[in-house]
Short mmCIF file of C-alpha atoms and ligand atoms in Angstrom, two decimals:
data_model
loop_
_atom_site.label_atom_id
_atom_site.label_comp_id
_atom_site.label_asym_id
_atom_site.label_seq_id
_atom_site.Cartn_x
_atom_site.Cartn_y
_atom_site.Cartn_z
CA UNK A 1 15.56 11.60 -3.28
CA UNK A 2 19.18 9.97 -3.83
CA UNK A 3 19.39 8.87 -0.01
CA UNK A 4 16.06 7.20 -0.27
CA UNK A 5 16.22 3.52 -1.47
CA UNK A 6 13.47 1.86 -3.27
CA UNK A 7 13.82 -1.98 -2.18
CA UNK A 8 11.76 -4.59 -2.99
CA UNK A 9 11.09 -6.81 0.35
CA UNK A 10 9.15 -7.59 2.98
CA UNK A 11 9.17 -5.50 6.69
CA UNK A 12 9.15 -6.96 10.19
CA UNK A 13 5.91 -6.91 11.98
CA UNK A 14 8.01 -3.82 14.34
CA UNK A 15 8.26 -1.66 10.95
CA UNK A 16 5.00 -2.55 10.05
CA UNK A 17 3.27 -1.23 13.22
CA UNK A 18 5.90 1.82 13.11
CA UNK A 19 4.41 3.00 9.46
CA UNK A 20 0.91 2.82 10.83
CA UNK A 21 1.32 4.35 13.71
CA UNK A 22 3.24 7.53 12.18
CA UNK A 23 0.12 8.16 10.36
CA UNK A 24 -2.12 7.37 13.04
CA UNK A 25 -3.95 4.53 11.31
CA UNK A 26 -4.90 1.48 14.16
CA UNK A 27 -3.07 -1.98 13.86
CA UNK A 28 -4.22 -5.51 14.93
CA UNK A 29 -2.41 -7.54 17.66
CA UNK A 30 1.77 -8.47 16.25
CA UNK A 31 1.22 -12.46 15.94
CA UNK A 32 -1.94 -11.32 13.28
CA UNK A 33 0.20 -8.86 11.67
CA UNK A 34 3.12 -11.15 11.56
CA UNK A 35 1.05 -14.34 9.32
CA UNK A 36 -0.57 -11.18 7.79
CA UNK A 37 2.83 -10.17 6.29
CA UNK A 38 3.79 -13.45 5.68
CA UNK A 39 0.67 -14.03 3.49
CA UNK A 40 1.91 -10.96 1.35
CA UNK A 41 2.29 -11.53 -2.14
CA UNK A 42 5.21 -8.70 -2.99
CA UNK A 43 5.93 -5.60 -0.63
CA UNK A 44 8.24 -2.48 -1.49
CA UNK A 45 9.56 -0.61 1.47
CA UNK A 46 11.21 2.84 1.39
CA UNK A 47 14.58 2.95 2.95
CA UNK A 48 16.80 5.69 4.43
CA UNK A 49 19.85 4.52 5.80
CA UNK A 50 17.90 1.67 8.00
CA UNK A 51 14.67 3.77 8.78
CA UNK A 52 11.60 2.63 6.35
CA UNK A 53 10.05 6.21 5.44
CA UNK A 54 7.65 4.37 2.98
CA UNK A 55 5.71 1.01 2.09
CA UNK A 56 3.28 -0.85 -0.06
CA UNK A 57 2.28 -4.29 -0.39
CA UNK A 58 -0.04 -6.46 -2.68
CA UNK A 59 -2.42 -9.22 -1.25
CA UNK A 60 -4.54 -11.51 -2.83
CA UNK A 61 -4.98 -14.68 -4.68
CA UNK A 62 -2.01 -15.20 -6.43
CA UNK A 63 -3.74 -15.68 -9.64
CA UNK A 64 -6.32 -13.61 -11.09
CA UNK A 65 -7.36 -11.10 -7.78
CA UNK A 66 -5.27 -8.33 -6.04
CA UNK A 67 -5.36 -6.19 -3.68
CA UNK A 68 -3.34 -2.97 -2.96
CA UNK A 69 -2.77 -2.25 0.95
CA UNK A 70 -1.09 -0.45 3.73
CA UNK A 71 0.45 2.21 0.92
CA UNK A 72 1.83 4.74 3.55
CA UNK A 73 4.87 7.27 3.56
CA UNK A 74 5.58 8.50 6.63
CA UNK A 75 4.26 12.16 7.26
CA UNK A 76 7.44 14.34 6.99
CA UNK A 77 8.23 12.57 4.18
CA UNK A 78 5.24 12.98 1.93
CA UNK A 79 4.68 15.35 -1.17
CA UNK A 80 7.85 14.54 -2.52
CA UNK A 81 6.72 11.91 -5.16
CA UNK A 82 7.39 8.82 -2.92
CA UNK A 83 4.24 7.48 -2.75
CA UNK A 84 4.31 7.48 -6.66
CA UNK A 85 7.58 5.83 -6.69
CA UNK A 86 5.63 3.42 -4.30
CA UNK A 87 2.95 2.68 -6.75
CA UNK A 88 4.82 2.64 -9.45
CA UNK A 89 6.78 -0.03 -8.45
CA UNK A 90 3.79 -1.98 -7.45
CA UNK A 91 1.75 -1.50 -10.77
CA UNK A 92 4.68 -2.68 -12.59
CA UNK A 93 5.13 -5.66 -10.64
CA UNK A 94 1.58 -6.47 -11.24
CA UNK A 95 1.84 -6.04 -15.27
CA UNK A 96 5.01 -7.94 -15.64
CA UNK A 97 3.37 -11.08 -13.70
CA UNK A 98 -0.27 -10.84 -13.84
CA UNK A 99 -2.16 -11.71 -16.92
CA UNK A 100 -4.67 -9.51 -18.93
CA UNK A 101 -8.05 -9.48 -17.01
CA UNK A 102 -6.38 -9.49 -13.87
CA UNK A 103 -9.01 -7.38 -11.41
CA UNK A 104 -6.45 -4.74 -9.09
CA UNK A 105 -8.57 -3.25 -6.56
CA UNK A 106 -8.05 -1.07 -3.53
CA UNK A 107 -9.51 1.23 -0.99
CA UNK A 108 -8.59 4.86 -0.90
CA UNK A 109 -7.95 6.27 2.53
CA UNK A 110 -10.77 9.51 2.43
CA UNK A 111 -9.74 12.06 0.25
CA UNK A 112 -7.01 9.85 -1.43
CA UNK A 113 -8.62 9.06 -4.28
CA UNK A 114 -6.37 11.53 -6.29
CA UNK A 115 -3.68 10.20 -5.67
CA UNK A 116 -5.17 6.64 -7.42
CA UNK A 117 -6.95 7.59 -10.07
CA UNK A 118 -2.92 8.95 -11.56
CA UNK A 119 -2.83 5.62 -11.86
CA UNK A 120 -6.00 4.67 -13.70
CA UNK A 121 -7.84 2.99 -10.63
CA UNK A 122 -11.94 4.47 -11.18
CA UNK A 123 -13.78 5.57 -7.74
CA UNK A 124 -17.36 3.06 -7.17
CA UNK A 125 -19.68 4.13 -7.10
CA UNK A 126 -19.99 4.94 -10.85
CA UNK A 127 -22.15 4.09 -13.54
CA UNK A 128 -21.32 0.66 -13.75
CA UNK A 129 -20.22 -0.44 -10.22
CA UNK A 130 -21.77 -0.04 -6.95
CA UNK A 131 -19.74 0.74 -3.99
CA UNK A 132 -17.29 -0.86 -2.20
CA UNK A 133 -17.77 -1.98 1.18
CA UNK A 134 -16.40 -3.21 4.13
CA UNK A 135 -16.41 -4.26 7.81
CA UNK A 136 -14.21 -4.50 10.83
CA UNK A 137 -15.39 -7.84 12.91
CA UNK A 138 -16.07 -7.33 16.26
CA UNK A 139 -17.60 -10.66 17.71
C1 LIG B 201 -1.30 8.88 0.18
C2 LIG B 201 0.21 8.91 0.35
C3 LIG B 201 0.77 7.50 0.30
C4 LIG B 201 0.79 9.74 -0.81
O1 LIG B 201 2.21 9.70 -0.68
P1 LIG B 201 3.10 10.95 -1.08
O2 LIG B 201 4.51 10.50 -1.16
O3 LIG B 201 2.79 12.10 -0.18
O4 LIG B 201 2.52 11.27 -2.50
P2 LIG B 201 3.29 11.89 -3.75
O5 LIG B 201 4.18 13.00 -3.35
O6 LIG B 201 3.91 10.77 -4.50
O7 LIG B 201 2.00 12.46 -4.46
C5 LIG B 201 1.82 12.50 -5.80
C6 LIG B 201 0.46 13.09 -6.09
O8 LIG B 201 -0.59 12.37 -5.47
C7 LIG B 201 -1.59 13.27 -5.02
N1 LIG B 201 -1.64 13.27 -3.57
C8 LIG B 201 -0.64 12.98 -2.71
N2 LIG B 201 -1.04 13.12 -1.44
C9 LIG B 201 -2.32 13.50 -1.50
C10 LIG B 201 -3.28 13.83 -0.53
N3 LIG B 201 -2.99 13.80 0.77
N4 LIG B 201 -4.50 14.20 -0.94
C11 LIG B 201 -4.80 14.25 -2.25
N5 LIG B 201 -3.92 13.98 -3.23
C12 LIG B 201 -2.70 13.61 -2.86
C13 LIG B 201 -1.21 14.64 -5.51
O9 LIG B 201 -1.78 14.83 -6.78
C14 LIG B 201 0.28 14.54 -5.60
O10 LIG B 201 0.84 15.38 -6.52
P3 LIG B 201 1.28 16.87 -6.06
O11 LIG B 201 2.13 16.74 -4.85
O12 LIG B 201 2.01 17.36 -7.27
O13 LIG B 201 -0.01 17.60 -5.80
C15 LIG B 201 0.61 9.63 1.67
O14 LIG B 201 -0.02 10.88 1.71
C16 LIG B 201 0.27 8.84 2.92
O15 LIG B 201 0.98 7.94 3.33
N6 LIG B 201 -0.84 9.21 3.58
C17 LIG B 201 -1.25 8.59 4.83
C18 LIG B 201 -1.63 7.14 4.61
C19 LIG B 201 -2.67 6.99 3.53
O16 LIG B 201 -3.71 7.64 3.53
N7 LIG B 201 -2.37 6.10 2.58
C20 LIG B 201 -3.27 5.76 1.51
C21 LIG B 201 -4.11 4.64 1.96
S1 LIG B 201 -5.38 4.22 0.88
#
């Protein structure tokens, strides 16, 4: 949409909690989020007039392993190819800089895989891989 910008920086911890919480995803305390963002390897945000309707970042080692995270457009926003526009940006990023071999890898929110695999990412488990997995520490 011609009012929405595509810019390529980083977002306060603020805007960061703000895009979580307009699609009701949880957020850890501000001071983690803040060395969180700072840690960031490259982050697009989507920006109307000042408001950030949509974001992406990239985390990881800087080298050979990345990870895609926190890809959210804000609800009234969405099916309108922003999220695309988010991704795209990202995946081109990654090609210009990252060298052949690189491993991308990501975790769809449920029932977002769709929405990934337009841009070649493969669901585990498959033939080859097992599954992903994760855990939230809770000492
Ligand atoms: C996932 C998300 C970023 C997609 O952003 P979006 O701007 O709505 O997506 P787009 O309009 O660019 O979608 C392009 C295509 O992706 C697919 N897609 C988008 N949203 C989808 C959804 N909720 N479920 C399944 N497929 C979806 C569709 O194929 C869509 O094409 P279509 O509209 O022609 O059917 C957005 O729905 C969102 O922020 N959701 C909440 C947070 C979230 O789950 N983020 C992903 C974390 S892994």
């Amino acid at each position: 949409m011609d009012d929405i910008k595509l810019v390529r920086r980083a977002i306060t911890a603020d805007e960061f909690i703000e895009m979580r919480q307009s699609v009701g995803w949880d957020y850890p305390e501000k001071e983690v989020i803040s060395i969180g963002l700072k840690n960031t390897i490259f982050s697009v945000c989507l920006e109307k007039d000042k408001e950030i309707v949509g974001y992406g970042r990239i985390i990881g080692d800087g080298a050979f392993t990345l990870y895609i995270q926190d890809i959210i457009v804000k609800p009234e926003y969405q099916r309108r190819s922003l999220g695309i526009g988010i991704m795209n940006e990202i995946m081109e990023y990654i090609k210009k800089n990252y060298a052949k071999g690189t491993m991308v890898c990501l975790m769809a929110a449920k029932g977002k895989e769709d929405f990934y695999k337009k841009f070649e990412f493969v669901v585990r488990p498959n033939e080859v891989y097992g599954a992903g997995m994760i855990q939230y520490i809770d000492k």
